Coordinates of N, CA and C and ligand atoms in Angstrom, one line a residue:
M93 N -81.9 -11.3 -23.6 CA -81.1 -12.0 -22.7 C -81.3 -11.4 -21.3
S94 N -81.3 -10.1 -21.1 CA -81.5 -9.6 -19.8 C -82.7 -10.1 -19.1
Q95 N -83.8 -10.0 -19.8 CA -85.1 -10.5 -19.2 C -85.0 -12.0 -18.9
A96 N -84.6 -12.7 -19.9 CA -84.5 -14.2 -19.8 C -83.6 -14.6 -18.6
L97 N -82.6 -13.8 -18.4 CA -81.6 -14.1 -17.3 C -82.2 -14.0 -16.0
S98 N -83.3 -13.3 -15.8 CA -83.8 -13.0 -14.4 C -84.1 -14.2 -13.6
Q99 N -84.8 -15.1 -14.3 CA -85.1 -16.3 -13.5 C -83.9 -17.2 -13.1
A100 N -83.0 -17.2 -14.1 CA -81.8 -18.0 -13.8 C -81.0 -17.4 -12.6
K101 N -81.1 -16.1 -12.5 CA -80.3 -15.5 -11.4 C -80.9 -15.7 -10.0
I102 N -82.1 -16.3 -9.9 CA -82.6 -16.7 -8.6 C -81.5 -17.3 -7.8
S103 N -80.8 -18.3 -8.4 CA -79.8 -19.0 -7.6 C -78.6 -18.1 -7.4
K104 N -78.2 -17.4 -8.5 CA -76.9 -16.7 -8.4 C -76.9 -15.7 -7.2
I105 N -78.1 -15.0 -7.0 CA -78.1 -13.9 -6.0 C -78.1 -14.5 -4.6
F106 N -78.3 -15.8 -4.5 CA -78.2 -16.3 -3.1 C -76.8 -16.6 -2.7
S107 N -75.8 -16.3 -3.6 CA -74.5 -16.7 -3.3 C -73.7 -15.8 -2.4
F108 N -74.3 -14.8 -1.8 CA -73.5 -14.0 -0.9 C -74.3 -13.5 0.2
S109 N -73.7 -13.0 1.2 CA -74.3 -12.8 2.5 C -75.4 -11.7 2.6
C110 N -75.3 -10.6 1.8 CA -76.4 -9.6 2.0 C -77.7 -10.2 1.5
I111 N -77.6 -11.1 0.5 CA -78.9 -11.7 0.0 C -79.3 -12.8 0.8
A112 N -78.4 -13.6 1.3 CA -78.8 -14.7 2.2 C -79.5 -14.1 3.4
L113 N -79.0 -13.0 3.9 CA -79.6 -12.3 5.0 C -81.0 -11.9 4.6
F114 N -81.1 -11.2 3.5 CA -82.4 -10.7 3.0 C -83.4 -11.9 2.8
A115 N -82.9 -12.9 2.2 CA -83.8 -14.1 2.0 C -84.3 -14.7 3.3
T116 N -83.4 -14.7 4.3 CA -83.8 -15.3 5.5 C -84.9 -14.4 6.2
V117 N -84.7 -13.1 6.0 CA -85.7 -12.2 6.6 C -87.0 -12.3 5.9
V118 N -87.0 -12.2 4.5 CA -88.3 -12.1 3.8 C -89.0 -13.5 3.7
T119 N -88.3 -14.6 3.8 CA -89.0 -15.8 3.7 C -89.3 -16.4 5.0
G120 N -88.9 -15.7 6.1 CA -89.4 -16.2 7.4 C -89.0 -17.6 7.7
A121 N -90.0 -18.4 7.8 CA -89.8 -19.8 8.3 C -89.1 -20.7 7.3
V122 N -89.0 -20.2 6.1 CA -88.4 -21.1 5.0 C -86.9 -21.3 5.3
T123 N -86.5 -22.5 5.4 CA -85.1 -22.8 5.6 C -84.4 -23.0 4.3
L124 N -83.3 -22.3 4.2 CA -82.5 -22.4 2.9 C -81.7 -23.7 3.0
P125 N -81.5 -24.3 1.9 CA -80.5 -25.5 1.9 C -79.2 -25.1 2.5
T126 N -78.5 -26.0 3.0 CA -77.3 -25.7 3.8 C -76.3 -24.9 3.0
N127 N -76.2 -25.3 1.7 CA -75.1 -24.6 0.9 C -75.5 -23.4 0.2
A128 N -76.7 -22.9 0.5 CA -77.2 -21.7 -0.3 C -76.3 -20.5 -0.2
T129 N -75.8 -20.3 1.0 CA -75.0 -19.1 1.1 C -73.6 -19.2 0.5
K130 N -73.3 -20.4 0.0 CA -72.0 -20.6 -0.7 C -72.2 -20.7 -2.2
G131 N -73.5 -20.4 -2.6 CA -73.7 -20.5 -4.0 C -73.9 -21.9 -4.5
E132 N -74.1 -22.8 -3.7 CA -74.2 -24.2 -4.1 C -75.6 -24.7 -3.7
G133 N -76.0 -25.7 -4.4 CA -77.3 -26.4 -3.9 C -78.5 -25.7 -4.5
F134 N -78.3 -24.7 -5.3 CA -79.5 -24.0 -5.8 C -79.8 -24.1 -7.3
G135 N -79.1 -25.1 -7.9 CA -79.3 -25.3 -9.3 C -80.8 -25.6 -9.6
L136 N -81.3 -25.0 -10.7 CA -82.7 -25.3 -11.0 C -82.8 -26.6 -11.7
L137 N -81.7 -27.0 -12.3 CA -81.7 -28.3 -13.0 C -80.5 -29.1 -12.5
S138 N -80.4 -30.3 -12.9 CA -79.3 -31.1 -12.4 C -78.0 -30.6 -13.0
H139 N -76.9 -30.6 -12.2 CA -75.7 -30.0 -12.7 C -75.0 -30.9 -13.7
S140 N -74.4 -30.2 -14.7 CA -73.5 -30.9 -15.6 C -72.1 -30.2 -15.5
G141 N -71.1 -31.0 -15.5 CA -69.8 -30.4 -15.5 C -69.4 -29.9 -14.1
T142 N -68.7 -28.8 -14.0 CA -68.2 -28.3 -12.7 C -69.3 -27.7 -11.8
P143 N -69.5 -28.2 -10.6 CA -70.5 -27.7 -9.8 C -70.2 -26.2 -9.4
S144 N -71.2 -25.4 -9.1 CA -71.0 -24.0 -8.7 C -70.2 -24.0 -7.4
A145 N -69.3 -23.0 -7.3 CA -68.4 -22.9 -6.2 C -67.9 -21.5 -6.1
T146 N -67.5 -21.1 -4.9 CA -66.7 -19.8 -4.7 C -65.6 -20.1 -3.8
G147 N -64.6 -19.3 -3.8 CA -63.5 -19.5 -2.9 C -62.3 -18.7 -3.3
T148 N -61.1 -19.2 -2.9 CA -59.9 -18.5 -3.2 C -59.0 -19.4 -3.9
S149 N -58.3 -18.9 -5.0 CA -57.4 -19.7 -5.8 C -56.2 -18.9 -6.1
N150 N -55.0 -19.3 -5.6 CA -53.8 -18.7 -5.9 C -53.8 -17.1 -5.6
G151 N -54.4 -16.8 -4.5 CA -54.5 -15.4 -4.1 C -55.6 -14.5 -4.7
Y152 N -56.4 -15.2 -5.5 CA -57.6 -14.5 -6.1 C -58.9 -15.1 -5.6
Y153 N -59.9 -14.3 -5.5 CA -61.2 -14.8 -5.2 C -61.8 -15.3 -6.5
Y154 N -62.5 -16.4 -6.5 CA -63.2 -16.8 -7.7 C -64.6 -17.1 -7.4
S155 N -65.5 -16.9 -8.4 CA -66.9 -17.3 -8.3 C -67.3 -18.0 -9.5
W156 N -67.8 -19.1 -9.4 CA -68.3 -19.9 -10.5 C -69.7 -20.4 -10.2
W157 N -70.6 -20.0 -11.1 CA -72.0 -20.3 -10.9 C -72.6 -20.9 -12.2
T158 N -73.4 -21.9 -12.1 CA -74.1 -22.5 -13.3 C -75.5 -22.9 -12.9
D159 N -76.4 -22.7 -13.7 CA -77.7 -23.3 -13.4 C -77.8 -24.8 -13.8
G160 N -76.8 -25.3 -14.3 CA -76.7 -26.7 -14.6 C -77.2 -27.2 -15.9
A161 N -77.7 -26.2 -16.7 CA -78.3 -26.6 -18.0 C -77.3 -26.8 -19.1
A162 N -76.2 -26.1 -19.0 CA -75.1 -26.3 -20.0 C -74.1 -27.4 -19.5
Q163 N -73.4 -27.9 -20.5 CA -72.2 -28.7 -20.1 C -71.1 -27.7 -20.0
A164 N -70.6 -27.5 -18.8 CA -69.7 -26.4 -18.5 C -68.5 -26.9 -17.6
T165 N -67.3 -26.5 -18.0 CA -66.2 -26.8 -17.2 C -65.4 -25.5 -16.8
Y166 N -65.3 -25.3 -15.5 CA -64.6 -24.1 -15.0 C -63.4 -24.6 -14.3
T167 N -62.2 -24.1 -14.6 CA -61.0 -24.5 -14.0 C -60.1 -23.3 -13.5
N168 N -59.7 -23.3 -12.3 CA -58.8 -22.3 -11.8 C -57.4 -22.8 -12.1
S169 N -56.5 -21.8 -12.7 CA -55.1 -22.2 -12.8 C -54.3 -21.2 -12.2
A170 N -53.0 -21.1 -12.6 CA -52.0 -20.3 -11.8 C -52.4 -18.9 -11.7
G171 N -52.0 -18.3 -10.6 CA -52.3 -16.8 -10.4 C -53.7 -16.5 -10.6
G172 N -53.9 -15.4 -11.4 CA -55.2 -14.9 -11.7 C -55.9 -15.6 -12.9
Q173 N -55.4 -16.8 -13.3 CA -56.0 -17.4 -14.5 C -57.1 -18.4 -14.3
Y174 N -58.1 -18.3 -15.2 CA -59.1 -19.4 -15.2 C -59.5 -19.7 -16.6
T175 N -60.0 -20.9 -16.8 CA -60.5 -21.4 -18.1 C -61.9 -21.9 -17.9
L176 N -62.7 -21.5 -18.9 CA -64.1 -21.9 -18.9 C -64.4 -22.4 -20.3
S177 N -65.1 -23.5 -20.4 CA -65.6 -23.9 -21.7 C -67.0 -24.4 -21.4
W178 N -67.9 -24.1 -22.4 CA -69.3 -24.5 -22.2 C -69.9 -24.8 -23.5
S179 N -70.9 -25.7 -23.5 CA -71.6 -26.1 -24.7 C -73.0 -26.5 -24.4
G180 N -73.8 -26.7 -25.4 CA -75.1 -27.2 -25.2 C -76.2 -26.2 -25.6
N181 N -75.8 -24.9 -25.8 CA -76.8 -23.8 -26.1 C -78.0 -23.8 -25.2
N182 N -77.7 -23.9 -23.9 CA -78.7 -24.0 -22.9 C -78.2 -23.4 -21.6
G183 N -79.2 -22.8 -20.8 CA -78.8 -22.4 -19.5 C -78.0 -21.1 -19.4
N184 N -77.6 -20.8 -18.2 CA -76.9 -19.6 -17.9 C -75.7 -20.0 -16.9
L185 N -74.6 -19.4 -17.2 CA -73.4 -19.6 -16.3 C -72.5 -18.4 -16.3
V186 N -71.8 -18.2 -15.2 CA -70.9 -17.1 -15.1 C -69.8 -17.5 -14.1
G187 N -68.5 -17.2 -14.5 CA -67.4 -17.5 -13.7 C -66.2 -16.6 -13.9
G188 N -65.4 -16.4 -12.9 CA -64.2 -15.7 -13.1 C -63.4 -15.4 -11.8
K189 N -62.3 -14.7 -11.9 CA -61.5 -14.5 -10.8 C -61.4 -13.0 -10.6
G190 N -61.1 -12.6 -9.3 CA -60.9 -11.2 -9.0 C -60.7 -11.1 -7.5
W191 N -61.6 -10.3 -6.8 CA -61.4 -9.9 -5.4 C -62.7 -10.0 -4.7
N192 N -62.6 -10.2 -3.4 CA -63.8 -10.1 -2.5 C -63.3 -9.6 -1.2
P193 N -63.7 -8.4 -0.8 CA -64.6 -7.5 -1.5 C -63.9 -6.7 -2.6
G194 N -64.8 -6.2 -3.5 CA -64.3 -5.3 -4.5 C -64.0 -3.9 -3.9
T195 N -63.4 -3.0 -4.7 CA -63.2 -1.7 -4.2 C -63.7 -0.7 -5.2
N196 N -63.7 0.6 -4.8 CA -64.3 1.6 -5.7 C -63.3 2.1 -6.8
G197 N -62.0 1.8 -6.7 CA -61.2 2.4 -7.7 C -60.1 1.5 -8.3
R198 N -60.3 0.2 -8.2 CA -59.2 -0.7 -8.7 C -59.1 -0.6 -10.2
V199 N -57.8 -0.6 -10.6 CA -57.5 -0.8 -12.0 C -57.4 -2.3 -12.3
I200 N -58.2 -2.8 -13.1 CA -58.2 -4.3 -13.3 C -57.7 -4.6 -14.7
N201 N -56.7 -5.5 -14.8 CA -56.2 -5.9 -16.1 C -56.6 -7.3 -16.4
Y202 N -56.8 -7.6 -17.7 CA -57.1 -9.0 -18.1 C -56.5 -9.2 -19.4
S203 N -56.2 -10.5 -19.6 CA -55.6 -10.9 -21.0 C -55.9 -12.4 -21.2
G204 N -56.0 -12.8 -22.4 CA -56.2 -14.2 -22.7 C -56.9 -14.3 -24.0
T205 N -57.7 -15.4 -24.0 CA -58.5 -15.6 -25.2 C -60.0 -15.7 -24.9
Y206 N -60.8 -15.3 -25.8 CA -62.3 -15.2 -25.5 C -63.0 -15.6 -26.8
Q207 N -63.6 -16.7 -26.9 CA -64.3 -17.1 -28.1 C -65.7 -17.7 -27.9
P208 N -66.6 -16.8 -27.7 CA -68.0 -17.2 -27.5 C -68.7 -17.5 -28.8
N209 N -69.6 -18.4 -28.7 CA -70.4 -18.7 -29.9 C -71.9 -18.6 -29.5
G210 N -72.4 -17.3 -29.7 CA -73.7 -17.0 -29.2 C -73.7 -15.9 -28.1
N211 N -74.7 -16.0 -27.2 CA -74.8 -14.9 -26.2 C -73.8 -15.1 -25.1
S212 N -73.0 -14.0 -24.8 CA -72.0 -14.1 -23.8 C -71.4 -12.7 -23.5
Y213 N -71.0 -12.5 -22.3 CA -70.3 -11.3 -21.9 C -68.9 -11.6 -21.4
L214 N -67.9 -10.8 -21.7 CA -66.7 -10.7 -20.9 C -66.7 -9.4 -20.2
S215 N -66.7 -9.4 -18.9 CA -67.0 -8.1 -18.1 C -66.2 -8.1 -16.8
I216 N -66.0 -6.9 -16.4 CA -65.7 -6.7 -15.0 C -67.1 -6.8 -14.3
Y217 N -67.3 -7.6 -13.4 CA -68.6 -8.0 -12.9 C -68.6 -8.0 -11.4
G218 N -69.6 -7.4 -10.8 CA -69.6 -7.4 -9.3 C -70.9 -7.0 -8.7
W219 N -71.0 -7.0 -7.4 CA -72.2 -6.7 -6.7 C -71.8 -5.8 -5.5
T220 N -72.8 -4.9 -5.2 CA -72.7 -4.2 -3.9 C -74.0 -4.5 -3.1
C221 N -73.8 -4.3 -1.8 CA -75.0 -4.4 -0.9 C -75.3 -3.0 -0.4
N222 N -76.6 -2.8 0.0 CA -77.0 -1.5 0.6 C -76.8 -0.3 -0.3
P223 N -77.6 -0.2 -1.4 CA -78.5 -1.2 -1.9 C -77.8 -2.3 -2.7
L224 N -78.6 -3.3 -2.9 CA -78.1 -4.4 -3.8 C -78.0 -3.9 -5.2
I225 N -76.8 -3.9 -5.8 CA -76.6 -3.5 -7.2 C -75.7 -4.6 -7.8
E226 N -76.1 -5.0 -9.0 CA -75.3 -5.9 -9.8 C -74.7 -5.0 -10.9
Y227 N -73.4 -5.1 -11.1 CA -72.8 -4.2 -12.2 C -71.9 -4.9 -13.2
Y228 N -71.9 -4.4 -14.4 CA -71.1 -5.0 -15.4 C -70.4 -3.9 -16.2
I229 N -69.1 -4.0 -16.4 CA -68.4 -3.2 -17.3 C -68.0 -4.2 -18.5
V230 N -68.8 -4.1 -19.5 CA -68.7 -5.2 -20.6 C -67.6 -4.8 -21.6
E231 N -66.6 -5.6 -21.7 CA -65.5 -5.3 -22.6 C -65.8 -5.9 -23.9
S232 N -66.4 -7.1 -23.9 CA -66.7 -7.7 -25.2 C -67.9 -8.6 -25.0
Y233 N -68.6 -8.9 -26.0 CA -69.8 -9.8 -25.9 C -69.9 -10.6 -27.2
G234 N -70.7 -11.6 -27.2 CA -71.0 -12.4 -28.4 C -72.1 -11.8 -29.2
L235 N -73.2 -12.5 -29.3 CA -74.3 -12.0 -30.1 C -75.1 -10.8 -29.5
Y236 N -75.4 -11.0 -28.2 CA -76.4 -10.1 -27.6 C -75.7 -8.9 -27.0
N237 N -76.1 -7.7 -27.4 CA -75.6 -6.4 -26.8 C -76.7 -6.0 -25.8
P238 N -76.3 -5.8 -24.5 CA -77.3 -5.5 -23.5 C -78.0 -4.2 -23.8
L239 N -77.4 -3.3 -24.6 CA -78.1 -2.1 -25.0 C -79.4 -2.4 -25.7
S240 N -79.6 -3.5 -26.3 CA -80.8 -3.8 -27.1 C -82.0 -3.9 -26.3
A241 N -81.9 -4.1 -25.0 CA -83.1 -4.1 -24.1 C -83.0 -3.1 -23.0
A242 N -82.3 -2.0 -23.2 CA -82.2 -1.0 -22.2 C -82.1 0.4 -22.8
L243 N -82.5 1.4 -21.9 CA -82.4 2.8 -22.3 C -80.9 3.2 -22.0
K244 N -80.4 3.9 -23.0 CA -79.0 4.4 -22.8 C -79.1 5.6 -21.8
R245 N -78.4 5.6 -20.7 CA -78.4 6.7 -19.8 C -77.4 7.8 -20.0
G246 N -76.3 7.3 -20.7 CA -75.2 8.3 -20.9 C -74.1 7.6 -21.6
L247 N -73.0 8.3 -21.6 CA -71.7 7.9 -22.3 C -70.6 8.2 -21.4
V248 N -69.6 7.4 -21.4 CA -68.3 7.8 -20.7 C -67.1 7.3 -21.5
T249 N -66.1 8.1 -21.4 CA -64.8 7.6 -22.0 C -63.9 7.3 -20.8
C250 N -63.4 6.0 -20.8 CA -62.5 5.5 -19.8 C -61.4 4.7 -20.5
D251 N -60.2 4.9 -20.0 CA -59.1 4.1 -20.6 C -59.0 4.3 -22.1
G252 N -59.4 5.4 -22.6 CA -59.3 5.7 -24.0 C -60.4 5.1 -24.9
A253 N -61.4 4.5 -24.3 CA -62.5 3.9 -25.0 C -63.9 4.4 -24.6
N254 N -64.8 4.4 -25.5 CA -66.2 4.9 -25.3 C -67.0 3.7 -24.8
Y255 N -67.9 4.1 -23.8 CA -68.8 3.1 -23.2 C -70.2 3.7 -23.1
D256 N -71.2 2.9 -23.5 CA -72.6 3.3 -23.3 C -73.0 2.9 -21.9
I257 N -73.7 3.8 -21.2 CA -74.1 3.5 -19.8 C -75.6 3.2 -19.8
L258 N -75.9 2.1 -19.2 CA -77.3 1.6 -19.1 C -77.7 1.3 -17.7
M259 N -78.9 1.4 -17.4 CA -79.4 0.9 -16.1 C -80.7 0.1 -16.4
T260 N -80.7 -1.1 -15.8 CA -81.9 -2.0 -16.0 C -82.4 -2.4 -14.6
T261 N -83.6 -2.8 -14.6 CA -84.2 -3.2 -13.3 C -84.6 -4.7 -13.4
H262 N -84.2 -5.4 -12.4 CA -84.6 -6.8 -12.3 C -85.6 -7.1 -11.2
T263 N -86.7 -7.7 -11.5 CA -87.6 -8.2 -10.5 C -87.5 -9.7 -10.4
N264 N -87.0 -10.2 -9.4 CA -86.8 -11.6 -9.3 C -87.7 -12.3 -8.4
Q265 N -88.3 -13.3 -8.8 CA -89.1 -14.2 -7.9 C -88.1 -15.0 -7.1
L266 N -88.0 -14.7 -5.8 CA -87.1 -15.5 -5.0 C -87.9 -16.7 -4.6
L267 N -87.3 -17.4 -3.7 CA -87.9 -18.7 -3.2 C -89.3 -18.4 -2.6
I268 N -90.2 -19.2 -2.9 CA -91.5 -19.2 -2.2 C -92.1 -17.8 -2.0
N269 N -92.6 -17.3 -3.0 CA -93.5 -16.1 -2.9 C -92.9 -14.8 -2.5
S270 N -91.6 -14.6 -2.6 CA -91.1 -13.3 -2.3 C -90.4 -12.8 -3.5
T271 N -90.4 -11.5 -3.7 CA -89.7 -10.9 -4.8 C -88.7 -9.9 -4.3
Q272 N -87.7 -9.7 -5.1 CA -86.8 -8.6 -4.8 C -86.4 -7.9 -6.1
T273 N -86.5 -6.6 -6.0 CA -86.1 -5.8 -7.2 C -84.8 -5.2 -6.9
F274 N -83.9 -5.2 -7.9 CA -82.6 -4.6 -7.8 C -82.2 -4.0 -9.1
Q275 N -81.3 -3.0 -9.1 CA -80.8 -2.4 -10.3 C -79.5 -3.1 -10.8
Q276 N -79.4 -3.0 -12.1 CA -78.2 -3.4 -12.7 C -77.6 -2.2 -13.4
Y277 N -76.3 -1.9 -13.2 CA -75.6 -0.8 -13.8 C -74.7 -1.4 -14.9
W278 N -74.6 -0.8 -16.0 CA -73.8 -1.3 -17.1 C -73.0 -0.2 -17.7
S279 N -71.7 -0.5 -18.0 CA -71.0 0.2 -19.1 C -70.7 -0.8 -20.1
V280 N -71.0 -0.5 -21.4 CA -70.8 -1.4 -22.5 C -69.9 -0.8 -23.5
R281 N -68.7 -1.4 -23.6 CA -67.7 -0.8 -24.5 C -68.2 -0.7 -26.0
N282 N -68.1 0.4 -26.6 CA -68.6 0.7 -27.9 C -67.6 1.4 -28.8
P283 N -67.0 0.6 -29.7 CA -67.3 -0.8 -30.1 C -66.7 -1.8 -29.1
K284 N -67.3 -2.9 -29.1 CA -66.8 -4.0 -28.2 C -65.4 -4.5 -28.7
K285 N -64.6 -5.0 -27.8 CA -63.4 -5.7 -28.2 C -63.8 -7.0 -29.0
N286 N -62.9 -7.3 -29.9 CA -63.1 -8.5 -30.7 C -63.3 -9.8 -29.9
P287 N -64.4 -10.4 -30.0 CA -64.6 -11.6 -29.2 C -64.2 -12.9 -30.0
R288 N -63.2 -12.9 -30.8 CA -62.9 -14.0 -31.6 C -61.4 -14.5 -31.4
G289 N -60.9 -14.4 -30.2 CA -59.5 -14.8 -30.0 C -58.8 -14.0 -28.9
L290 N -57.6 -13.6 -29.2 CA -56.8 -12.9 -28.2 C -57.5 -11.6 -27.8
I291 N -57.5 -11.4 -26.5 CA -58.1 -10.2 -25.9 C -57.4 -9.7 -24.7
S292 N -57.3 -8.4 -24.5 CA -56.7 -7.9 -23.3 C -57.2 -6.5 -23.1
G293 N -57.0 -6.0 -21.8 CA -57.4 -4.7 -21.5 C -57.1 -4.3 -20.1
S294 N -57.3 -3.0 -19.9 CA -57.0 -2.4 -18.5 C -58.2 -1.5 -18.2
V295 N -58.9 -1.8 -17.1 CA -60.2 -1.1 -16.8 C -60.0 -0.4 -15.5
N296 N -60.1 0.9 -15.5 CA -60.2 1.7 -14.3 C -61.6 1.8 -13.8
T297 N -61.9 0.9 -12.9 CA -63.3 0.8 -12.4 C -63.8 2.2 -11.9
G298 N -62.9 2.9 -11.2 CA -63.3 4.2 -10.6 C -63.8 5.2 -11.7
C299 N -63.3 5.1 -12.9 CA -63.8 6.0 -13.9 C -65.3 5.7 -14.2
H300 N -65.6 4.4 -14.3 CA -67.0 4.0 -14.6 C -67.9 4.4 -13.4
F301 N -67.4 4.0 -12.2 CA -68.3 4.2 -11.0 C -68.6 5.7 -10.8
A302 N -67.6 6.6 -11.1 CA -67.8 8.0 -11.0 C -68.8 8.5 -12.0
A303 N -68.7 8.0 -13.2 CA -69.7 8.4 -14.3 C -71.1 7.9 -13.9
W304 N -71.2 6.7 -13.4 CA -72.5 6.2 -12.9 C -73.1 7.1 -11.9
Q305 N -72.3 7.4 -10.9 CA -72.7 8.3 -9.8 C -73.2 9.7 -10.3
N306 N -72.5 10.2 -11.3 CA -72.9 11.5 -11.9 C -74.3 11.4 -12.5
L307 N -74.7 10.2 -12.9 CA -76.0 10.0 -13.5 C -77.1 9.5 -12.5
G308 N -76.7 9.6 -11.2 CA -77.6 9.2 -10.1 C -77.6 7.7 -9.9
M309 N -76.7 7.0 -10.4 CA -76.6 5.6 -10.3 C -75.5 5.2 -9.2
S310 N -75.9 5.3 -8.0 CA -74.9 5.1 -6.9 C -74.8 3.6 -6.6
L311 N -73.6 3.2 -6.4 CA -73.4 1.8 -5.9 C -73.8 1.7 -4.4
G312 N -73.8 0.5 -3.9 CA -74.2 0.3 -2.5 C -73.0 0.7 -1.6
S313 N -73.3 0.7 -0.3 CA -72.2 1.2 0.6 C -71.1 0.2 0.8
S314 N -71.4 -1.1 0.5 CA -70.3 -2.1 0.7 C -70.3 -3.0 -0.5
H315 N -69.0 -3.3 -0.9 CA -68.8 -4.2 -2.0 C -68.9 -5.6 -1.6
N316 N -69.4 -6.4 -2.5 CA -69.2 -7.9 -2.4 C -68.1 -8.2 -3.4
Y317 N -68.3 -9.3 -4.2 CA -67.1 -9.6 -5.0 C -67.1 -8.8 -6.3
Q318 N -65.9 -8.8 -6.9 CA -65.6 -8.0 -8.1 C -64.6 -8.8 -8.9
I319 N -65.1 -9.3 -10.0 CA -64.3 -10.3 -10.8 C -64.2 -9.9 -12.3
V320 N -63.4 -10.6 -13.0 CA -63.4 -10.5 -14.5 C -64.1 -11.8 -14.9
A321 N -65.4 -11.6 -15.3 CA -66.3 -12.8 -15.5 C -66.5 -13.1 -17.0
T322 N -66.6 -14.3 -17.3 CA -67.1 -14.8 -18.6 C -68.5 -15.3 -18.3
E323 N -69.5 -14.8 -19.0 CA -70.9 -15.3 -18.8 C -71.4 -15.9 -20.1
G324 N -72.1 -17.0 -20.0 CA -72.8 -17.5 -21.2 C -74.2 -17.7 -21.0
Y325 N -75.0 -17.6 -22.0 CA -76.4 -17.8 -21.9 C -76.9 -18.5 -23.2
Q326 N -77.4 -19.7 -23.0 CA -77.9 -20.5 -24.2 C -76.9 -20.5 -25.3
S327 N -75.7 -20.7 -25.0 CA -74.6 -20.6 -26.0 C -73.5 -21.6 -25.8
S328 N -72.4 -21.4 -26.5 CA -71.2 -22.3 -26.2 C -70.0 -21.4 -26.3
G329 N -68.9 -21.8 -25.9 CA -67.7 -21.0 -26.1 C -66.6 -21.5 -25.2
T330 N -65.5 -20.7 -25.3 CA -64.3 -21.0 -24.5 C -63.7 -19.6 -24.1
A331 N -63.1 -19.6 -22.9 CA -62.4 -18.4 -22.5 C -61.2 -18.9 -21.5
T332 N -60.0 -18.3 -21.8 CA -58.9 -18.5 -20.8 C -58.5 -17.1 -20.5
I333 N -58.7 -16.6 -19.3 CA -58.5 -15.2 -18.9 C -57.5 -15.2 -17.7
T334 N -56.6 -14.3 -17.8 CA -55.7 -14.0 -16.6 C -56.0 -12.6 -16.1
V335 N -56.3 -12.5 -14.8 CA -56.7 -11.3 -14.2 C -55.6 -10.8 -13.3
S336 N -55.3 -9.5 -13.3 CA -54.4 -8.9 -12.4 C -54.8 -7.5 -12.1
Ligands
NAG512 C1 -72.8 -29.0 0.5 O1 -71.5 -28.9 0.0 C2 -70.7 -30.0 0.3 C3 -69.3 -29.8 -0.2 O2 -69.3 -29.2 -1.5 C4 -71.3 -31.3 -0.2 O3 -70.5 -32.4 0.1 C5 -72.7 -31.5 0.3 O4 -73.4 -32.6 -0.3 C6 -73.5 -30.2 0.0 N1 -74.8 -30.3 0.7 C7 -76.0 -30.0 0.0 C8 -77.2 -30.0 0.9 O5 -76.0 -29.7 -1.1
NAG513 C1 -97.4 -18.9 -1.8 O1 -98.5 -18.2 -2.3 C2 -99.6 -19.1 -2.6 C3 -100.7 -18.3 -3.3 O2 -100.9 -17.1 -2.5 C4 -100.0 -19.8 -1.3 O3 -101.1 -20.7 -1.6 C5 -98.9 -20.5 -0.7 O4 -99.3 -21.1 0.5 C6 -97.7 -19.6 -0.5 N1 -96.6 -20.4 -0.1 C7 -95.8 -20.1 1.0 C8 -94.8 -21.0 1.4 O5 -96.0 -19.1 1.7
NAG514 C1 -52.2 -3.0 -15.5 O1 -51.9 -2.5 -16.7 C2 -51.4 -1.2 -16.6 C3 -51.3 -0.6 -18.0 O2 -50.8 -1.6 -18.9 C4 -50.0 -1.3 -15.9 O3 -49.5 0.0 -15.8 C5 -50.3 -1.8 -14.5 O4 -49.0 -2.0 -13.9 C6 -51.0 -3.2 -14.6 N1 -51.4 -3.6 -13.3 C7 -51.3 -4.8 -12.8 C8 -51.7 -5.1 -11.4 O5 -51.0 -5.8 -13.6

């Protein structure tokens, strides 16, 4: 899944300013579509269901991205709640609510239902700039465990649970002949929370970030968004999650 995801993420990583800036610099004369910096207009395939979007909903930042290959519906509801349902066993999508910018020490709570059928993650998910880092604190997942394609860097115990720490490298072919390599940092709860119904948890992000730092995995100097995301890859499922 990690490797296969890299192409799909071409569009996802255009959805915020540090990358839009980078893309503008490295691609020179290439003009990005108008909506590129909003995470729209970059679907590799025609969109089905809810178009990609970011914004604010009831006091929470939300980010919803789909490559358009799945039939997917993302809905913001009251407070920190969102609902995602997807089907078709095709494509890549990720959405959720949280904050923008993220912070280094937020305790993030989530509760609801999570029922993936196939490859999926339920994670604290975010990005930093300088350097560009994509991070996941995976609370639960469907079939695919990210550990299966990565070297384990270490272990950490946070909030009373054990997590495997991983680092992976992504080399993405960006628009027109430019590539960017960036690191992904992972904490993967072991054992994962049950992905077949009710789910809840409290995640002290600072505990993970400090453990990563101790392993030489430093986040960037500024945070972009930080959400509780449901991700699907060539799968189907439903999630209704409330973030606080
Ligand atoms: C940009 O987004 C707006 C609003 O979502 C939409 O009406 C417009 O068609 C989009 N433009 C492009 C080039 O995708
Ligand atoms: C991309 O690279 C190919 C092969 O080197 C070249 O032919 C093409 O002109 C390049 N495209 C742009 C937009 O630079
Ligand atoms: C998060 O959960 C913890 C532990 O249950 C609780 O003490 C805290 O008040 C909650 N915070 C929010 C913002 O809901």
